[in-house]
């Protein structure tokens, strides 16, 4: 099992190129199931979650090839409607195959993904959406079993804003008969990116990126070539690192529009941020001001940046309140940060973070993807050496993060333990 070691105290400098967005690539790769023929996607990040998705698509009968950051998926050979437990348990987002399988094959049997470290993460809204489209749903032996004749457009209201739920139903509705309206839909850039790809396949989707999405179902879709949008969370992670270490870092290949909430909050901490079309320059100062943060669905501050922002607050002047409103258990990094000397008190869904002078390098354990990134950031400013164990979580969602930090001047390396 790999671990990452970071010797803290160095300033970062230079430019870093951000990769394709994991959470945009996953549904877009899965959308290939909706048509016959070769789809080609560029700027696909080389990540464990992407490989898990490809394994699942191959299991379903799709022909997939990967060359560098280009992935081709041809689902002409789609030959099973079953996504087994062994493939789904590796990655919760596998539930995204449910909608496309039902739409294409009129039936699907997909393992229930179960909870994970950050919360229970139910899929009731995915199921409710499909039921509204006319699918019959049963839960048996740990699997969702769905069947239908042809799906029929419907008016669907999501009680809670759900990103993959919106994506799943949007994909299913693209091939349904008639018009579907999704109300209280997620507005994340990944939704807009998926809708763009589906529209280029021949779907008729309007309003993606707003809370009301209208999908006029079509008979069939055709394959496309498309590029994956830049990863806004990787972008935010480098921005936070620059602010944290008082460094001057330019993030290139980014989409500044997608990280507005993060830019706003980092500016309030005192960082100087210059934004160009696809570049963001962050200059951190010697002093970090405390700022309160509340995670919200997009365009609010992303839950996927909460842990990284918290590290910044652990060494800020004064105290800040960080409220997590998306997931019920997304403070698992707190106890590891405390082992590094952070002063954090949790009460319900809020963490009171009192800034300390320095963090102290320690062996720590990553428990989920963004928590891993947060511990690496903490290591960049801690004294001595921080050893981040279980970095397979990190490899699910960041491509060569330690190499990118090393190129910016950090003393960071990977070891096999
Ligand atoms: N929810 C329900 N019922 C549902 C679906 C969701 O109650 O049927 C609740 C969840 O329990 C949660 C809230 O709704 O409290 C929001 O969850 P959402 O469904 O939006 O999360 P997700 O689609 O499972 C995606 C990202 C996550 C990101 C969240 C929130 C992908 C593949 N994953 O998850 O990314 O944190 O949206 O923005 O897009 C990550 O990349 O580290 C990551 C966890």
PDB file of N, CA and C in Angstrom, residues 187-231:
ATOM      1  N   UNK A 187     -27.264  22.022 -10.065  1.00  0.00           N
ATOM      2  CA  UNK A 187     -26.817  23.015 -11.050  1.00  0.00           C
ATOM      3  C   UNK A 187     -25.309  22.957 -11.276  1.00  0.00           C
ATOM      4  N   UNK A 188     -24.674  21.911 -10.775  1.00  0.00           N
ATOM      5  CA  UNK A 188     -23.215  21.789 -10.861  1.00  0.00           C
ATOM      6  C   UNK A 188     -22.734  21.837 -12.323  1.00  0.00           C
ATOM      7  N   UNK A 189     -21.525  22.344 -12.560  1.00  0.00           N
ATOM      8  CA  UNK A 189     -20.980  22.372 -13.928  1.00  0.00           C
ATOM      9  C   UNK A 189     -20.934  20.972 -14.567  1.00  0.00           C
ATOM     10  N   UNK A 190     -20.846  19.938 -13.738  1.00  0.00           N
ATOM     11  CA  UNK A 190     -20.794  18.566 -14.271  1.00  0.00           C
ATOM     12  C   UNK A 190     -22.148  18.197 -14.912  1.00  0.00           C
ATOM     13  N   UNK A 191     -23.235  18.792 -14.408  1.00  0.00           N
ATOM     14  CA  UNK A 191     -24.560  18.542 -14.993  1.00  0.00           C
ATOM     15  C   UNK A 191     -24.616  19.192 -16.380  1.00  0.00           C
ATOM     16  N   UNK A 192     -24.136  20.434 -16.436  1.00  0.00           N
ATOM     17  CA  UNK A 192     -24.138  21.156 -17.716  1.00  0.00           C
ATOM     18  C   UNK A 192     -23.259  20.422 -18.726  1.00  0.00           C
ATOM     19  N   UNK A 193     -22.110  19.921 -18.250  1.00  0.00           N
ATOM     20  CA  UNK A 193     -21.187  19.212 -19.154  1.00  0.00           C
ATOM     21  C   UNK A 193     -21.843  17.946 -19.701  1.00  0.00           C
ATOM     22  N   UNK A 194     -22.550  17.221 -18.842  1.00  0.00           N
ATOM     23  CA  UNK A 194     -23.229  15.997 -19.298  1.00  0.00           C
ATOM     24  C   UNK A 194     -24.331  16.352 -20.300  1.00  0.00           C
ATOM     25  N   UNK A 195     -25.111  17.399 -19.978  1.00  0.00           N
ATOM     26  CA  UNK A 195     -26.195  17.797 -20.893  1.00  0.00           C
ATOM     27  C   UNK A 195     -25.621  18.204 -22.247  1.00  0.00           C
ATOM     28  N   UNK A 196     -24.482  18.904 -22.239  1.00  0.00           N
ATOM     29  CA  UNK A 196     -23.851  19.304 -23.508  1.00  0.00           C
ATOM     30  C   UNK A 196     -23.508  18.075 -24.343  1.00  0.00           C
ATOM     31  N   UNK A 197     -22.922  17.069 -23.682  1.00  0.00           N
ATOM     32  CA  UNK A 197     -22.538  15.849 -24.417  1.00  0.00           C
ATOM     33  C   UNK A 197     -23.797  15.142 -24.928  1.00  0.00           C
ATOM     34  N   UNK A 198     -24.810  15.031 -24.078  1.00  0.00           N
ATOM     35  CA  UNK A 198     -26.049  14.349 -24.504  1.00  0.00           C
ATOM     36  C   UNK A 198     -26.681  15.101 -25.685  1.00  0.00           C
ATOM     37  N   UNK A 199     -26.690  16.429 -25.617  1.00  0.00           N
ATOM     38  CA  UNK A 199     -27.271  17.210 -26.720  1.00  0.00           C
ATOM     39  C   UNK A 199     -26.492  16.983 -28.008  1.00  0.00           C
ATOM     40  N   UNK A 200     -25.166  16.864 -27.872  1.00  0.00           N
ATOM     41  CA  UNK A 200     -24.364  16.602 -29.081  1.00  0.00           C
ATOM     42  C   UNK A 200     -24.614  15.195 -29.611  1.00  0.00           C
ATOM     43  N   UNK A 201     -25.082  14.305 -28.726  1.00  0.00           N
ATOM     44  CA  UNK A 201     -25.472  12.950 -29.170  1.00  0.00           C
ATOM     45  C   UNK A 201     -26.848  12.966 -29.858  1.00  0.00           C
ATOM     46  N   UNK A 202     -27.549  14.117 -29.734  1.00  0.00           N
ATOM     47  CA  UNK A 202     -28.869  14.211 -30.371  1.00  0.00           C
ATOM     48  C   UNK A 202     -30.012  14.372 -29.378  1.00  0.00           C
ATOM     49  N   UNK A 203     -29.685  14.461 -28.078  1.00  0.00           N
ATOM     50  CA  UNK A 203     -30.741  14.657 -27.077  1.00  0.00           C
ATOM     51  C   UNK A 203     -31.257  16.096 -27.152  1.00  0.00           C
ATOM     52  N   UNK A 204     -32.414  16.315 -26.531  1.00  0.00           N
ATOM     53  CA  UNK A 204     -32.982  17.672 -26.523  1.00  0.00           C
ATOM     54  C   UNK A 204     -33.163  18.093 -25.072  1.00  0.00           C
ATOM     55  N   UNK A 205     -32.119  18.686 -24.532  1.00  0.00           N
ATOM     56  CA  UNK A 205     -32.132  19.079 -23.110  1.00  0.00           C
ATOM     57  C   UNK A 205     -31.955  20.585 -23.011  1.00  0.00           C
ATOM     58  N   UNK A 206     -32.816  21.219 -22.241  1.00  0.00           N
ATOM     59  CA  UNK A 206     -32.691  22.666 -22.018  1.00  0.00           C
ATOM     60  C   UNK A 206     -32.688  22.960 -20.526  1.00  0.00           C
ATOM     61  N   UNK A 207     -31.982  23.998 -20.166  1.00  0.00           N
ATOM     62  CA  UNK A 207     -32.026  24.456 -18.773  1.00  0.00           C
ATOM     63  C   UNK A 207     -30.972  23.824 -17.870  1.00  0.00           C
ATOM     64  N   UNK A 208     -30.096  22.986 -18.413  1.00  0.00           N
ATOM     65  CA  UNK A 208     -29.055  22.393 -17.557  1.00  0.00           C
ATOM     66  C   UNK A 208     -28.195  23.514 -16.982  1.00  0.00           C
ATOM     67  N   UNK A 209     -27.896  23.422 -15.695  1.00  0.00           N
ATOM     68  CA  UNK A 209     -27.166  24.508 -15.039  1.00  0.00           C
ATOM     69  C   UNK A 209     -28.128  25.413 -14.273  1.00  0.00           C
ATOM     70  N   UNK A 210     -29.449  25.203 -14.490  1.00  0.00           N
ATOM     71  CA  UNK A 210     -30.450  25.884 -13.673  1.00  0.00           C
ATOM     72  C   UNK A 210     -31.185  24.797 -12.881  1.00  0.00           C
ATOM     73  N   UNK A 211     -32.088  25.220 -11.999  1.00  0.00           N
ATOM     74  CA  UNK A 211     -32.740  24.199 -11.178  1.00  0.00           C
ATOM     75  C   UNK A 211     -33.924  23.548 -11.885  1.00  0.00           C
ATOM     76  N   UNK A 212     -34.225  24.006 -13.106  1.00  0.00           N
ATOM     77  CA  UNK A 212     -35.301  23.346 -13.860  1.00  0.00           C
ATOM     78  C   UNK A 212     -34.768  22.905 -15.221  1.00  0.00           C
ATOM     79  N   UNK A 213     -34.714  21.598 -15.418  1.00  0.00           N
ATOM     80  CA  UNK A 213     -34.151  21.044 -16.654  1.00  0.00           C
ATOM     81  C   UNK A 213     -35.286  20.364 -17.426  1.00  0.00           C
ATOM     82  N   UNK A 214     -35.393  20.680 -18.704  1.00  0.00           N
ATOM     83  CA  UNK A 214     -36.434  20.077 -19.541  1.00  0.00           C
ATOM     84  C   UNK A 214     -35.778  19.148 -20.558  1.00  0.00           C
ATOM     85  N   UNK A 215     -36.281  17.929 -20.633  1.00  0.00           N
ATOM     86  CA  UNK A 215     -35.697  16.935 -21.531  1.00  0.00           C
ATOM     87  C   UNK A 215     -36.810  16.420 -22.438  1.00  0.00           C
ATOM     88  N   UNK A 216     -36.665  16.674 -23.723  1.00  0.00           N
ATOM     89  CA  UNK A 216     -37.652  16.180 -24.688  1.00  0.00           C
ATOM     90  C   UNK A 216     -37.070  14.877 -25.256  1.00  0.00           C
ATOM     91  N   UNK A 217     -37.632  13.756 -24.867  1.00  0.00           N
ATOM     92  CA  UNK A 217     -37.036  12.456 -25.212  1.00  0.00           C
ATOM     93  C   UNK A 217     -36.953  12.215 -26.715  1.00  0.00           C
ATOM     94  N   UNK A 218     -35.928  11.507 -27.145  1.00  0.00           N
ATOM     95  CA  UNK A 218     -35.763  11.166 -28.569  1.00  0.00           C
ATOM     96  C   UNK A 218     -35.695   9.638 -28.690  1.00  0.00           C
ATOM     97  N   UNK A 219     -35.819   9.142 -29.937  1.00  0.00           N
ATOM     98  CA  UNK A 219     -35.823   7.685 -30.182  1.00  0.00           C
ATOM     99  C   UNK A 219     -34.447   7.076 -29.984  1.00  0.00           C
ATOM    100  N   UNK A 220     -33.430   7.785 -30.504  1.00  0.00           N
ATOM    101  CA  UNK A 220     -32.073   7.234 -30.347  1.00  0.00           C
ATOM    102  C   UNK A 220     -31.024   8.330 -30.354  1.00  0.00           C
ATOM    103  N   UNK A 221     -29.846   7.978 -29.862  1.00  0.00           N
ATOM    104  CA  UNK A 221     -28.738   8.938 -29.797  1.00  0.00           C
ATOM    105  C   UNK A 221     -27.578   8.403 -30.641  1.00  0.00           C
ATOM    106  N   UNK A 222     -26.674   9.293 -31.021  1.00  0.00           N
ATOM    107  CA  UNK A 222     -25.526   8.877 -31.843  1.00  0.00           C
ATOM    108  C   UNK A 222     -24.230   9.229 -31.131  1.00  0.00           C
ATOM    109  N   UNK A 223     -23.147   8.507 -31.447  1.00  0.00           N
ATOM    110  CA  UNK A 223     -21.886   8.737 -30.745  1.00  0.00           C
ATOM    111  C   UNK A 223     -21.265  10.112 -31.022  1.00  0.00           C
ATOM    112  N   UNK A 224     -20.411  10.546 -30.112  1.00  0.00           N
ATOM    113  CA  UNK A 224     -19.795  11.886 -30.202  1.00  0.00           C
ATOM    114  C   UNK A 224     -18.303  11.853 -29.876  1.00  0.00           C
ATOM    115  N   UNK A 225     -17.663  12.973 -30.175  1.00  0.00           N
ATOM    116  CA  UNK A 225     -16.312  13.259 -29.662  1.00  0.00           C
ATOM    117  C   UNK A 225     -16.475  14.439 -28.715  1.00  0.00           C
ATOM    118  N   UNK A 226     -15.924  14.349 -27.530  1.00  0.00           N
ATOM    119  CA  UNK A 226     -16.073  15.472 -26.592  1.00  0.00           C
ATOM    120  C   UNK A 226     -14.895  15.530 -25.636  1.00  0.00           C
ATOM    121  N   UNK A 227     -14.611  16.738 -25.164  1.00  0.00           N
ATOM    122  CA  UNK A 227     -13.524  16.931 -24.182  1.00  0.00           C
ATOM    123  C   UNK A 227     -14.141  17.102 -22.800  1.00  0.00           C
ATOM    124  N   UNK A 228     -13.488  16.534 -21.805  1.00  0.00           N
ATOM    125  CA  UNK A 228     -13.954  16.654 -20.412  1.00  0.00           C
ATOM    126  C   UNK A 228     -13.528  18.028 -19.861  1.00  0.00           C
ATOM    127  N   UNK A 229     -14.424  18.673 -19.143  1.00  0.00           N
ATOM    128  CA  UNK A 229     -14.135  20.002 -18.562  1.00  0.00           C
ATOM    129  C   UNK A 229     -13.062  19.890 -17.465  1.00  0.00           C
ATOM    130  N   UNK A 230     -12.379  21.003 -17.166  1.00  0.00           N
ATOM    131  CA  UNK A 230     -11.349  20.971 -16.112  1.00  0.00           C
ATOM    132  C   UNK A 230     -11.942  20.659 -14.740  1.00  0.00           C
ATOM    133  N   UNK A 231     -11.143  20.068 -13.889  1.00  0.00           N
ATOM    134  CA  UNK A 231     -11.600  19.669 -12.555  1.00  0.00           C
ATOM    135  C   UNK A 231     -11.593  20.865 -11.612  1.00  0.00           C
TER     136      UNK A 231
END
